[in-house]
């Protein structure tokens, strides 16, 4: 954005001479300067900005970063660009990289930038005050969330002051409870009788009697804006007492009355200038010249400034100004009453000026406000390709919603873009209507042999028209997928492929991905994987690397369902390597790879690694939506909490995951409510889990489908738990029969991940029946499938009932070593807490696993194979074990561990070969 418009927002308002001293408020503000947040909240006209500017001007040497906000700052990228620019006015060495990233075509997620910015601010050597003025103009949920994160993680030397007409959507209650919030509200901001006298008689020179001051203060209730307007109206009057006696009414009428009094005392030229420029949120000389179609705009602004006519200077050079908000409101209302036809022309001029100066957003705003909808549509049409490329569908939708239907219907590219914006947020209503509007133009153009021309002004790029037929077909495929109609998805996606112009890799990738989604929904995972692999190739050719990472999530999910954990790991590792090789901002979706890897490490019982990966995700900025799928982070964290035994914490995270879940085109094959029902079962809340199943309409006699496979397996778990809880209506036979049918379907679909879980449950069901042969057979099959992929938690999470089955498997069968390792992991999961190990720094669960194997005769490579990790990982764990135990070799480690009862004593067994960190 142009530097002049940026700079004006960052200037601390210049306090005028003779500002009324208000020591009672100054003392409170000084206390607020030491708090994490000071909130100055009051209705318009209570002098919030003036008070803060005067107070800050008195604080000699206090570094102040000031930002005046407006409606255009609701985008997170714009908001934080200005915040960082403001901070750089007092701390020039911070934020340079963050500003460059925000200005890029694909800015990284905001939380990543906040994390690095906070790291920089933590090194501050002196206190800095960040003032956000007019925060009530911010309505974006994303901006509020990111501000909440800033306040939660703010370094001690940074202090935030928010001035707002309404309480901001940040966690005020929490800050208040912690004593980290100082509040200044309307009751404190109102002028007292003494302050009103100082202002009216000192600042304004009115020489009112004490009785007149008290009467006016009483009528206005200390409302500073009304006092200021009243003072202006009384200047030059002989009968001040008579004016005050007739002064009455509520706030709105007071303002209307006084503004009329003020305006009537101005010359026609000044009055016209005030009215004609009132629709501008900021003013400078050239902009006012363009809007008024007159010259000498700068001189007029200087005259108004000297006359104290509610003009607020935004910089020390007196180049940029704004009107007092209340005064501007009154001026705009007067302009609309007196010259309604002129309003459209003034907005047209403003739009043209902003467009010529590169401010397309402001240009669109004024074009819409002036009902120049064709101009606004032209501007949106020119901006549309960049918006879609940068995934700014929300901005696009906001603009399109301002345009009348009749304008959109004659704009096929905008109609198609509107459909894309709706689908991006999971909304289907209205999509078909906009696609039909675009198609209607295509049909008409074809009939008149004008397929190469748009129906309105020729501003749209012709390649957008070339891509239009295929784009419509792609969006129809997406609409069908969102409505749960995979067959129609396939039809439209295949049709799109026949319409694509040569070289449209993005369009081909989108259509191919939709074909993959349809296959996934139908349970054909191999076909889905092949389609998504083709989509990745298309997106790589197009350079859409963030989309490659997004596709990698699906590719890994498919492999996990197929029980191919190693392939899933490789998918995530390739994606992370691509992200590391990328020069520029962190790619959107990078943290999703960490979340996926964490879940896989959890399954392999490497809880430390799983925890570190989620911590890495948080460091990069999960709370502001850094992962493309925010709910996945919470699910992964909940599953980790379960493994750590914190079931209550897991449920809280699952509730949060459900709150932030946003449906997309991908089938929801593992619903959060089903995960919550499983956690309830682990808590013994069988009735709650069965109630969930009833609410979902699940029955053991349902016709099975892949889309509900996870839910039906959960239902089987609930019935097994119900049987053990002696609920006669839930028979073991029904649960077993359901599991057998599920097994047959999963095997037919080659979904080995599901097969393993179902076999585990069949083994447990057989154990309950007392059928040890059937239990052993099912468990042996599960172990055979699970061992090559390194499954651990699949078995360990079943607890003591599984231990009995594993003990038998460890004595016979083809998976005895694997069964012993699972028993070891199961024992560790039920063992003493690390804090009771007797060590200054306790061994982690994974280090205990390695320690137990160090007691065996296995060498380093064999231990790595047993734990399904790399040799370097074993070396790292071994080095940590030696350091924590205070030893330097394997035998000493085993001996020390036995002394501390970390492992059972086995005096007749010699430790295997020495494993050193450098082996």
PDB file of N, CA and C in Angstrom, residues 1 77-78 81 95-110 112-113 386-387 389-392 546 582-588:
ATOM      1  N   UNK A   1       0.856  -1.183   0.000  1.00  0.00           N
ATOM      2  CA  UNK A   1       0.000   0.000   0.000  1.00  0.00           C
ATOM      3  C   UNK A   1       0.891   1.232   0.000  1.00  0.00           C
ATOM      4  N   UNK A  77      -3.684  -9.464   7.764  1.00  0.00           N
ATOM      5  CA  UNK A  77      -2.420  -9.035   7.182  1.00  0.00           C
ATOM      6  C   UNK A  77      -2.277  -7.518   7.257  1.00  0.00           C
ATOM      7  N   UNK A  78      -3.359  -6.797   6.920  1.00  0.00           N
ATOM      8  CA  UNK A  78      -3.304  -5.336   6.979  1.00  0.00           C
ATOM      9  C   UNK A  78      -3.125  -4.858   8.418  1.00  0.00           C
ATOM     10  N   UNK A  81       0.406  -5.557   9.624  1.00  0.00           N
ATOM     11  CA  UNK A  81       1.361  -4.716   8.912  1.00  0.00           C
ATOM     12  C   UNK A  81       1.462  -3.355   9.599  1.00  0.00           C
ATOM     13  N   UNK A  95      10.867  -6.511  13.214  1.00  0.00           N
ATOM     14  CA  UNK A  95       9.749  -6.622  12.287  1.00  0.00           C
ATOM     15  C   UNK A  95      10.060  -6.463  10.821  1.00  0.00           C
ATOM     16  N   UNK A  96      11.331  -6.273  10.455  1.00  0.00           N
ATOM     17  CA  UNK A  96      11.627  -6.056   9.029  1.00  0.00           C
ATOM     18  C   UNK A  96      11.251  -7.272   8.198  1.00  0.00           C
ATOM     19  N   UNK A  97      11.627  -8.459   8.669  1.00  0.00           N
ATOM     20  CA  UNK A  97      11.292  -9.675   7.927  1.00  0.00           C
ATOM     21  C   UNK A  97       9.792  -9.917   7.900  1.00  0.00           C
ATOM     22  N   UNK A  98       9.126  -9.635   9.039  1.00  0.00           N
ATOM     23  CA  UNK A  98       7.689  -9.861   9.097  1.00  0.00           C
ATOM     24  C   UNK A  98       6.947  -8.951   8.118  1.00  0.00           C
ATOM     25  N   UNK A  99       7.373  -7.695   8.003  1.00  0.00           N
ATOM     26  CA  UNK A  99       6.734  -6.789   7.048  1.00  0.00           C
ATOM     27  C   UNK A  99       6.926  -7.267   5.622  1.00  0.00           C
ATOM     28  N   UNK A 100       8.118  -7.777   5.326  1.00  0.00           N
ATOM     29  CA  UNK A 100       8.367  -8.276   3.974  1.00  0.00           C
ATOM     30  C   UNK A 100       7.480  -9.485   3.665  1.00  0.00           C
ATOM     31  N   UNK A 101       7.308 -10.345   4.664  1.00  0.00           N
ATOM     32  CA  UNK A 101       6.468 -11.528   4.446  1.00  0.00           C
ATOM     33  C   UNK A 101       5.005 -11.131   4.277  1.00  0.00           C
ATOM     34  N   UNK A 102       4.547 -10.163   5.058  1.00  0.00           N
ATOM     35  CA  UNK A 102       3.155  -9.727   4.935  1.00  0.00           C
ATOM     36  C   UNK A 102       2.888  -9.067   3.598  1.00  0.00           C
ATOM     37  N   UNK A 103       3.898  -8.484   3.000  1.00  0.00           N
ATOM     38  CA  UNK A 103       3.727  -7.816   1.716  1.00  0.00           C
ATOM     39  C   UNK A 103       3.854  -8.768   0.541  1.00  0.00           C
ATOM     40  N   UNK A 104       4.205 -10.046   0.817  1.00  0.00           N
ATOM     41  CA  UNK A 104       4.374 -11.003  -0.281  1.00  0.00           C
ATOM     42  C   UNK A 104       3.024 -11.427  -0.836  1.00  0.00           C
ATOM     43  N   UNK A 105       3.055 -12.069  -1.999  1.00  0.00           N
ATOM     44  CA  UNK A 105       1.807 -12.476  -2.646  1.00  0.00           C
ATOM     45  C   UNK A 105       1.090 -13.557  -1.864  1.00  0.00           C
ATOM     46  N   UNK A 106       1.836 -14.373  -1.112  1.00  0.00           N
ATOM     47  CA  UNK A 106       1.232 -15.417  -0.282  1.00  0.00           C
ATOM     48  C   UNK A 106       1.788 -15.278   1.130  1.00  0.00           C
ATOM     49  N   UNK A 107       1.268 -14.301   1.893  1.00  0.00           N
ATOM     50  CA  UNK A 107       1.796 -14.108   3.248  1.00  0.00           C
ATOM     51  C   UNK A 107       1.567 -15.343   4.097  1.00  0.00           C
ATOM     52  N   UNK A 108       2.506 -15.648   4.982  1.00  0.00           N
ATOM     53  CA  UNK A 108       2.344 -16.814   5.864  1.00  0.00           C
ATOM     54  C   UNK A 108       1.256 -16.552   6.889  1.00  0.00           C
ATOM     55  N   UNK A 109       0.817 -17.582   7.591  1.00  0.00           N
ATOM     56  CA  UNK A 109      -0.199 -17.399   8.631  1.00  0.00           C
ATOM     57  C   UNK A 109       0.277 -16.398   9.684  1.00  0.00           C
ATOM     58  N   UNK A 110      -0.679 -15.649  10.215  1.00  0.00           N
ATOM     59  CA  UNK A 110      -0.374 -14.551  11.116  1.00  0.00           C
ATOM     60  C   UNK A 110       0.358 -15.027  12.362  1.00  0.00           C
ATOM     61  N   UNK A 112       2.479 -17.370  12.883  1.00  0.00           N
ATOM     62  CA  UNK A 112       3.917 -17.552  12.669  1.00  0.00           C
ATOM     63  C   UNK A 112       4.628 -16.217  12.828  1.00  0.00           C
ATOM     64  N   UNK A 113       4.072 -15.173  12.221  1.00  0.00           N
ATOM     65  CA  UNK A 113       4.685 -13.860  12.317  1.00  0.00           C
ATOM     66  C   UNK A 113       4.650 -13.336  13.752  1.00  0.00           C
ATOM     67  N   UNK A 386      -5.841 -12.321  -8.563  1.00  0.00           N
ATOM     68  CA  UNK A 386      -4.876 -12.251  -7.456  1.00  0.00           C
ATOM     69  C   UNK A 386      -5.508 -12.708  -6.150  1.00  0.00           C
ATOM     70  N   UNK A 387      -6.777 -12.350  -5.937  1.00  0.00           N
ATOM     71  CA  UNK A 387      -7.455 -12.765  -4.713  1.00  0.00           C
ATOM     72  C   UNK A 387      -7.557 -14.278  -4.627  1.00  0.00           C
ATOM     73  N   UNK A 389      -5.689 -16.463  -6.257  1.00  0.00           N
ATOM     74  CA  UNK A 389      -4.344 -17.035  -6.162  1.00  0.00           C
ATOM     75  C   UNK A 389      -3.843 -17.006  -4.731  1.00  0.00           C
ATOM     76  N   UNK A 390      -4.115 -15.917  -4.030  1.00  0.00           N
ATOM     77  CA  UNK A 390      -3.628 -15.745  -2.660  1.00  0.00           C
ATOM     78  C   UNK A 390      -4.604 -16.264  -1.617  1.00  0.00           C
ATOM     79  N   UNK A 391      -5.661 -16.946  -2.057  1.00  0.00           N
ATOM     80  CA  UNK A 391      -6.656 -17.547  -1.171  1.00  0.00           C
ATOM     81  C   UNK A 391      -7.341 -16.503  -0.284  1.00  0.00           C
ATOM     82  N   UNK A 392      -7.686 -15.358  -0.879  1.00  0.00           N
ATOM     83  CA  UNK A 392      -8.391 -14.310  -0.136  1.00  0.00           C
ATOM     84  C   UNK A 392      -9.868 -14.327  -0.512  1.00  0.00           C
ATOM     85  N   UNK A 546       1.770 -24.629  -1.435  1.00  0.00           N
ATOM     86  CA  UNK A 546       0.869 -24.802  -0.295  1.00  0.00           C
ATOM     87  C   UNK A 546      -0.209 -25.838  -0.605  1.00  0.00           C
ATOM     88  N   UNK A 582      11.839 -24.460   0.205  1.00  0.00           N
ATOM     89  CA  UNK A 582      11.173 -23.274  -0.326  1.00  0.00           C
ATOM     90  C   UNK A 582      11.846 -22.018   0.200  1.00  0.00           C
ATOM     91  N   UNK A 583      12.205 -21.126  -0.687  1.00  0.00           N
ATOM     92  CA  UNK A 583      12.802 -19.858  -0.301  1.00  0.00           C
ATOM     93  C   UNK A 583      11.703 -18.818  -0.172  1.00  0.00           C
ATOM     94  N   UNK A 584      11.577 -18.275   0.981  1.00  0.00           N
ATOM     95  CA  UNK A 584      10.518 -17.296   1.207  1.00  0.00           C
ATOM     96  C   UNK A 584       9.764 -17.605   2.478  1.00  0.00           C
ATOM     97  N   UNK A 585       8.551 -17.059   2.615  1.00  0.00           N
ATOM     98  CA  UNK A 585       7.765 -17.279   3.833  1.00  0.00           C
ATOM     99  C   UNK A 585       7.457 -18.758   4.047  1.00  0.00           C
ATOM    100  N   UNK A 586       7.222 -19.117   5.307  1.00  0.00           N
ATOM    101  CA  UNK A 586       6.826 -20.482   5.624  1.00  0.00           C
ATOM    102  C   UNK A 586       5.544 -20.812   4.875  1.00  0.00           C
ATOM    103  N   UNK A 587       5.539 -21.940   4.195  1.00  0.00           N
ATOM    104  CA  UNK A 587       4.386 -22.310   3.374  1.00  0.00           C
ATOM    105  C   UNK A 587       3.182 -22.617   4.244  1.00  0.00           C
ATOM    106  N   UNK A 588       2.043 -22.142   3.785  1.00  0.00           N
ATOM    107  CA  UNK A 588       0.787 -22.505   4.456  1.00  0.00           C
ATOM    108  C   UNK A 588       0.623 -24.012   4.402  1.00  0.00           C
TER     109      UNK A 588
END
